[in-house]
């Protein structure tokens, strides 16, 4: 590693996140084009300085499918190389989220949404597309929470496989708050400047602060990354102890090709339905068959 990579690796290990300057000389122009292209999708008049920017749609998922600049940010080669070096496996982006305002989400861990076997081979990168002040609902996180136990359905006593939820993170809120109380953890906010990016580990508790000024924007992009040679699944809808995993069918944003679930380099195929069990033949029947065979004429 060079000095910058070592700084980022140390921060990820200690805090669960790391801040760096996004490596793209054309970033300002990309941000301007993204704002112009995505603005009509949110249903908000961004030209009206007095309008409530929080009343419209708060996110667009997978805008990379139709916006080349969103895709270019997600597939930035320097970021891919950095993540691959940090995690020791090839990184690939699989989802983008674009926001015009803060999420105002409660503290949560991405591990209930996106997990892997082996675990923790997932991370997110948040990019500030403008300077973010305290009134705009800045990102917050709990430093060191990435080291806490990963929340599972088994730990909170619920069945996940085949269940339905309005929000995949809702069942775990009380457990996360309890962990914060036990560890005496307090959230820290990220007052980012335009062009800064933040990597966070899969199990880091994070969220969006309350936006006290609804006239403000907080343009940003999140890209979620997985790593090669893993099983990819959604824990909120899985029961790991029973082998019931809600497997993901992923496409890499880099090349548009599917990334199969793998375990130790072997592709994991869907389980076949078990065959009907063969009814055992009792000892009495076996004897009867033997006697009938002896009496049969030659």
GROMACS .gro file of C-alpha atoms in nm:
model
  298
    1UNK     CA    1   0.000   0.000   0.000
    2UNK     CA    2   0.103   0.361  -0.049
    3UNK     CA    3   0.063   0.614   0.233
    4UNK     CA    4  -0.291   0.719   0.132
    5UNK     CA    5  -0.413   0.361   0.102
    6UNK     CA    6  -0.263   0.282   0.443
    7UNK     CA    7  -0.440   0.584   0.595
    8UNK     CA    8  -0.774   0.471   0.453
    9UNK     CA    9  -0.719   0.110   0.560
   10UNK     CA   10  -0.631   0.218   0.915
   11UNK     CA   11  -0.941   0.437   0.940
   12UNK     CA   12  -1.166   0.156   0.810
   13UNK     CA   13  -1.017  -0.088   1.059
   14UNK     CA   14  -1.044   0.149   1.355
   15UNK     CA   15  -1.360   0.349   1.282
   16UNK     CA   16  -1.549   0.152   1.015
   17UNK     CA   17  -1.532   0.440   0.767
   18UNK     CA   18  -1.276   0.648   0.579
   19UNK     CA   19  -1.295   0.982   0.398
   20UNK     CA   20  -1.110   1.056   0.074
   21UNK     CA   21  -1.126   1.291  -0.223
   22UNK     CA   22  -1.307   1.130  -0.514
   23UNK     CA   23  -1.053   1.069  -0.793
   24UNK     CA   24  -1.220   1.215  -1.105
   25UNK     CA   25  -1.090   1.524  -1.285
   26UNK     CA   26  -1.428   1.564  -1.457
   27UNK     CA   27  -1.631   1.532  -1.136
   28UNK     CA   28  -1.772   1.887  -1.128
   29UNK     CA   29  -1.905   1.857  -1.484
   30UNK     CA   30  -2.051   1.512  -1.408
   31UNK     CA   31  -2.231   1.645  -1.101
   32UNK     CA   32  -2.383   1.931  -1.300
   33UNK     CA   33  -2.510   1.693  -1.568
   34UNK     CA   34  -2.649   1.447  -1.309
   35UNK     CA   35  -2.841   1.725  -1.133
   36UNK     CA   36  -2.983   1.846  -1.463
   37UNK     CA   37  -3.075   1.496  -1.584
   38UNK     CA   38  -3.223   1.360  -1.259
   39UNK     CA   39  -3.399   1.672  -1.128
   40UNK     CA   40  -3.726   1.611  -1.321
   41UNK     CA   41  -3.758   1.265  -1.162
   42UNK     CA   42  -3.796   1.398  -0.807
   43UNK     CA   43  -4.109   1.611  -0.857
   44UNK     CA   44  -3.956   1.920  -0.694
   45UNK     CA   45  -3.891   2.269  -0.832
   46UNK     CA   46  -3.521   2.304  -0.752
   47UNK     CA   47  -3.510   2.648  -0.914
   48UNK     CA   48  -3.747   2.784  -0.649
   49UNK     CA   49  -3.524   2.867  -0.355
   50UNK     CA   50  -3.822   2.870  -0.117
   51UNK     CA   51  -3.970   2.533  -0.219
   52UNK     CA   52  -3.970   2.239   0.021
   53UNK     CA   53  -3.711   2.007  -0.133
   54UNK     CA   54  -3.808   1.718   0.097
   55UNK     CA   55  -4.166   1.683  -0.036
   56UNK     CA   56  -4.074   1.494  -0.353
   57UNK     CA   57  -3.906   1.161  -0.417
   58UNK     CA   58  -3.599   1.125  -0.201
   59UNK     CA   59  -3.404   0.878  -0.407
   60UNK     CA   60  -3.362   0.720  -0.746
   61UNK     CA   61  -3.232   0.365  -0.744
   62UNK     CA   62  -3.006   0.237  -1.022
   63UNK     CA   63  -2.996   0.555  -1.227
   64UNK     CA   64  -2.678   0.408  -1.378
   65UNK     CA   65  -2.908   0.221  -1.615
   66UNK     CA   66  -2.994   0.543  -1.800
   67UNK     CA   67  -2.738   0.802  -1.684
   68UNK     CA   68  -2.382   0.756  -1.804
   69UNK     CA   69  -2.236   0.995  -1.546
   70UNK     CA   70  -2.394   0.800  -1.258
   71UNK     CA   71  -2.246   0.485  -1.409
   72UNK     CA   72  -1.902   0.647  -1.448
   73UNK     CA   73  -1.894   0.743  -1.080
   74UNK     CA   74  -1.997   0.388  -0.979
   75UNK     CA   75  -1.732   0.227  -1.201
   76UNK     CA   76  -1.446   0.467  -1.129
   77UNK     CA   77  -1.140   0.251  -1.182
   78UNK     CA   78  -0.931   0.416  -0.910
   79UNK     CA   79  -1.205   0.346  -0.654
   80UNK     CA   80  -1.240  -0.014  -0.774
   81UNK     CA   81  -0.864  -0.063  -0.743
   82UNK     CA   82  -0.863   0.091  -0.396
   83UNK     CA   83  -1.146  -0.130  -0.269
   84UNK     CA   84  -0.993  -0.442  -0.424
   85UNK     CA   85  -0.664  -0.367  -0.249
   86UNK     CA   86  -0.833  -0.300   0.085
   87UNK     CA   87  -1.048  -0.614   0.081
   88UNK     CA   88  -0.814  -0.852  -0.100
   89UNK     CA   89  -1.080  -0.949  -0.356
   90UNK     CA   90  -1.200  -0.790  -0.676
   91UNK     CA   91  -1.469  -0.526  -0.610
   92UNK     CA   92  -1.769  -0.467  -0.836
   93UNK     CA   93  -2.056  -0.216  -0.805
   94UNK     CA   94  -2.410  -0.356  -0.810
   95UNK     CA   95  -2.639  -0.069  -0.702
   96UNK     CA   96  -2.657   0.311  -0.711
   97UNK     CA   97  -2.878   0.551  -0.515
   98UNK     CA   98  -2.902   0.919  -0.601
   99UNK     CA   99  -3.041   1.169  -0.350
  100UNK     CA  100  -3.134   1.538  -0.382
  101UNK     CA  101  -3.186   1.572  -0.004
  102UNK     CA  102  -3.092   1.385   0.312
  103UNK     CA  103  -3.249   1.048   0.387
  104UNK     CA  104  -3.334   1.129   0.753
  105UNK     CA  105  -3.302   0.753   0.814
  106UNK     CA  106  -3.251   0.616   1.161
  107UNK     CA  107  -2.927   0.441   1.242
  108UNK     CA  108  -2.898   0.110   1.060
  109UNK     CA  109  -2.643  -0.138   0.931
  110UNK     CA  110  -2.633  -0.240   0.567
  111UNK     CA  111  -2.560  -0.595   0.679
  112UNK     CA  112  -2.933  -0.671   0.708
  113UNK     CA  113  -2.984  -0.556   0.348
  114UNK     CA  114  -2.667  -0.682   0.182
  115UNK     CA  115  -2.456  -0.961   0.320
  116UNK     CA  116  -2.222  -1.226   0.194
  117UNK     CA  117  -2.066  -1.558   0.278
  118UNK     CA  118  -1.792  -1.512   0.387
  119UNK     CA  119  -1.944  -1.221   0.575
  120UNK     CA  120  -1.850  -0.851   0.554
  121UNK     CA  121  -1.742  -0.854   0.187
  122UNK     CA  122  -1.965  -0.555   0.109
  123UNK     CA  123  -1.917  -0.183   0.145
  124UNK     CA  124  -2.071   0.147   0.040
  125UNK     CA  125  -1.921   0.467  -0.100
  126UNK     CA  126  -2.109   0.795  -0.042
  127UNK     CA  127  -2.016   1.093  -0.258
  128UNK     CA  128  -2.103   1.453  -0.167
  129UNK     CA  129  -2.219   1.642  -0.477
  130UNK     CA  130  -2.227   1.973  -0.290
  131UNK     CA  131  -2.107   2.116   0.040
  132UNK     CA  132  -2.323   1.982   0.324
  133UNK     CA  133  -2.405   2.199   0.626
  134UNK     CA  134  -2.567   2.098   0.957
  135UNK     CA  135  -2.915   2.212   0.847
  136UNK     CA  136  -2.918   1.992   0.535
  137UNK     CA  137  -2.950   1.657   0.714
  138UNK     CA  138  -2.587   1.542   0.699
  139UNK     CA  139  -2.480   1.179   0.708
  140UNK     CA  140  -2.405   1.041   1.055
  141UNK     CA  141  -2.236   0.726   1.180
  142UNK     CA  142  -2.132   0.549   1.499
  143UNK     CA  143  -1.753   0.505   1.489
  144UNK     CA  144  -1.642   0.154   1.577
  145UNK     CA  145  -1.989   0.001   1.546
  146UNK     CA  146  -1.865  -0.210   1.254
  147UNK     CA  147  -1.700  -0.432   1.518
  148UNK     CA  148  -2.029  -0.512   1.693
  149UNK     CA  149  -2.218  -0.838   1.630
  150UNK     CA  150  -2.388  -0.852   1.292
  151UNK     CA  151  -2.762  -0.845   1.347
  152UNK     CA  152  -2.950  -1.154   1.227
  153UNK     CA  153  -3.303  -1.285   1.256
  154UNK     CA  154  -3.179  -1.558   1.491
  155UNK     CA  155  -3.047  -1.294   1.732
  156UNK     CA  156  -3.377  -1.104   1.753
  157UNK     CA  157  -3.604  -1.412   1.742
  158UNK     CA  158  -3.787  -1.378   1.410
  159UNK     CA  159  -3.829  -1.583   1.096
  160UNK     CA  160  -3.705  -1.412   0.785
  161UNK     CA  161  -3.734  -1.649   0.491
  162UNK     CA  162  -4.049  -1.577   0.292
  163UNK     CA  163  -4.152  -1.290   0.519
  164UNK     CA  164  -4.279  -0.949   0.405
  165UNK     CA  165  -4.158  -0.614   0.537
  166UNK     CA  166  -4.225  -0.251   0.447
  167UNK     CA  167  -3.867  -0.179   0.547
  168UNK     CA  168  -3.603  -0.447   0.581
  169UNK     CA  169  -3.434  -0.266   0.869
  170UNK     CA  170  -3.741  -0.204   1.090
  171UNK     CA  171  -3.726  -0.529   1.294
  172UNK     CA  172  -3.371  -0.456   1.414
  173UNK     CA  173  -3.407  -0.097   1.539
  174UNK     CA  174  -3.453  -0.185   1.907
  175UNK     CA  175  -3.150  -0.415   1.902
  176UNK     CA  176  -2.928  -0.149   1.741
  177UNK     CA  177  -3.041   0.111   1.994
  178UNK     CA  178  -2.966  -0.134   2.275
  179UNK     CA  179  -2.615  -0.188   2.139
  180UNK     CA  180  -2.560   0.188   2.125
  181UNK     CA  181  -2.669   0.214   2.489
  182UNK     CA  182  -2.446  -0.071   2.602
  183UNK     CA  183  -2.140   0.068   2.424
  184UNK     CA  184  -2.216   0.429   2.514
  185UNK     CA  185  -2.192   0.516   2.146
  186UNK     CA  186  -2.278   0.861   2.017
  187UNK     CA  187  -2.332   0.950   1.653
  188UNK     CA  188  -2.090   1.176   1.467
  189UNK     CA  189  -2.192   1.379   1.162
  190UNK     CA  190  -2.005   1.420   0.836
  191UNK     CA  191  -2.013   1.783   0.719
  192UNK     CA  192  -1.875   1.700   0.380
  193UNK     CA  193  -1.747   1.934   0.116
  194UNK     CA  194  -1.825   1.882  -0.251
  195UNK     CA  195  -1.616   1.601  -0.400
  196UNK     CA  196  -1.544   1.423  -0.073
  197UNK     CA  197  -1.637   1.056  -0.051
  198UNK     CA  198  -1.680   0.821   0.241
  199UNK     CA  199  -1.629   0.443   0.243
  200UNK     CA  200  -1.816   0.257   0.514
  201UNK     CA  201  -1.795  -0.104   0.624
  202UNK     CA  202  -2.097  -0.330   0.587
  203UNK     CA  203  -2.179  -0.339   0.959
  204UNK     CA  204  -2.125   0.030   1.042
  205UNK     CA  205  -2.433   0.192   1.197
  206UNK     CA  206  -2.514   0.502   0.995
  207UNK     CA  207  -2.808   0.714   0.882
  208UNK     CA  208  -2.928   1.062   0.787
  209UNK     CA  209  -2.969   1.346   1.035
  210UNK     CA  210  -3.293   1.541   1.057
  211UNK     CA  211  -3.306   1.810   0.791
  212UNK     CA  212  -3.395   2.126   0.982
  213UNK     CA  213  -3.411   2.346   0.670
  214UNK     CA  214  -3.634   2.185   0.404
  215UNK     CA  215  -3.539   2.450   0.147
  216UNK     CA  216  -3.188   2.309   0.123
  217UNK     CA  217  -3.065   2.029  -0.102
  218UNK     CA  218  -2.808   1.763  -0.020
  219UNK     CA  219  -2.718   1.609  -0.354
  220UNK     CA  220  -2.525   1.285  -0.319
  221UNK     CA  221  -2.468   0.943  -0.473
  222UNK     CA  222  -2.427   0.611  -0.297
  223UNK     CA  223  -2.273   0.312  -0.471
  224UNK     CA  224  -2.287  -0.032  -0.311
  225UNK     CA  225  -2.009  -0.279  -0.383
  226UNK     CA  226  -1.969  -0.653  -0.340
  227UNK     CA  227  -1.653  -0.859  -0.388
  228UNK     CA  228  -1.568  -1.164  -0.596
  229UNK     CA  229  -1.612  -1.529  -0.495
  230UNK     CA  230  -1.893  -1.487  -0.241
  231UNK     CA  231  -2.252  -1.589  -0.181
  232UNK     CA  232  -2.467  -1.274  -0.195
  233UNK     CA  233  -2.797  -1.264  -0.005
  234UNK     CA  234  -3.043  -1.052   0.196
  235UNK     CA  235  -3.032  -1.146   0.567
  236UNK     CA  236  -3.362  -0.971   0.652
  237UNK     CA  237  -3.541  -1.237   0.445
  238UNK     CA  238  -3.318  -1.532   0.535
  239UNK     CA  239  -3.283  -1.794   0.807
  240UNK     CA  240  -2.915  -1.886   0.795
  241UNK     CA  241  -2.943  -2.159   1.060
  242UNK     CA  242  -3.188  -2.348   0.839
  243UNK     CA  243  -2.993  -2.291   0.519
  244UNK     CA  244  -3.272  -2.073   0.379
  245UNK     CA  245  -3.100  -1.781   0.209
  246UNK     CA  246  -3.269  -1.510   0.006
  247UNK     CA  247  -3.004  -1.521  -0.268
  248UNK     CA  248  -2.942  -1.217  -0.486
  249UNK     CA  249  -2.920  -1.229  -0.863
  250UNK     CA  250  -2.659  -0.961  -0.920
  251UNK     CA  251  -2.544  -0.771  -1.224
  252UNK     CA  252  -2.213  -0.586  -1.221
  253UNK     CA  253  -2.251  -0.223  -1.326
  254UNK     CA  254  -1.905  -0.245  -1.483
  255UNK     CA  255  -2.001  -0.480  -1.766
  256UNK     CA  256  -2.372  -0.553  -1.722
  257UNK     CA  257  -2.301  -0.922  -1.671
  258UNK     CA  258  -2.441  -1.140  -1.396
  259UNK     CA  259  -2.220  -1.229  -1.102
  260UNK     CA  260  -2.311  -1.579  -0.983
  261UNK     CA  261  -2.309  -1.678  -0.620
  262UNK     CA  262  -1.988  -1.869  -0.547
  263UNK     CA  263  -1.846  -2.056  -0.252
  264UNK     CA  264  -1.470  -2.124  -0.262
  265UNK     CA  265  -1.475  -2.056  -0.638
  266UNK     CA  266  -1.758  -2.308  -0.698
  267UNK     CA  267  -2.087  -2.173  -0.831
  268UNK     CA  268  -2.378  -2.220  -0.594
  269UNK     CA  269  -2.679  -2.350  -0.785
  270UNK     CA  270  -3.040  -2.341  -0.662
  271UNK     CA  271  -3.128  -2.646  -0.456
  272UNK     CA  272  -3.339  -2.909  -0.630
  273UNK     CA  273  -3.659  -3.024  -0.466
  274UNK     CA  274  -3.588  -3.333  -0.258
  275UNK     CA  275  -3.691  -3.664  -0.412
  276UNK     CA  276  -3.978  -3.858  -0.256
  277UNK     CA  277  -3.838  -4.093   0.009
  278UNK     CA  278  -3.829  -4.462  -0.076
  279UNK     CA  279  -4.059  -4.657   0.156
  280UNK     CA  280  -3.855  -4.917   0.343
  281UNK     CA  281  -3.957  -5.280   0.302
  282UNK     CA  282  -4.031  -5.454   0.631
  283UNK     CA  283  -3.854  -5.774   0.735
  284UNK     CA  284  -4.183  -5.971   0.715
  285UNK     CA  285  -4.235  -5.866   0.353
  286UNK     CA  286  -3.879  -5.955   0.259
  287UNK     CA  287  -3.931  -6.305   0.405
  288UNK     CA  288  -4.261  -6.342   0.217
  289UNK     CA  289  -4.095  -6.245  -0.110
  290UNK     CA  290  -3.816  -6.497  -0.048
  291UNK     CA  291  -4.064  -6.783   0.019
  292UNK     CA  292  -4.269  -6.696  -0.292
  293UNK     CA  293  -3.955  -6.699  -0.500
  294UNK     CA  294  -3.862  -7.047  -0.374
  295UNK     CA  295  -4.206  -7.185  -0.455
  296UNK     CA  296  -4.210  -7.039  -0.805
  297UNK     CA  297  -4.182  -7.309  -1.076
  298UNK     CA  298  -3.853  -7.333  -1.262
   0.00000   0.00000   0.00000
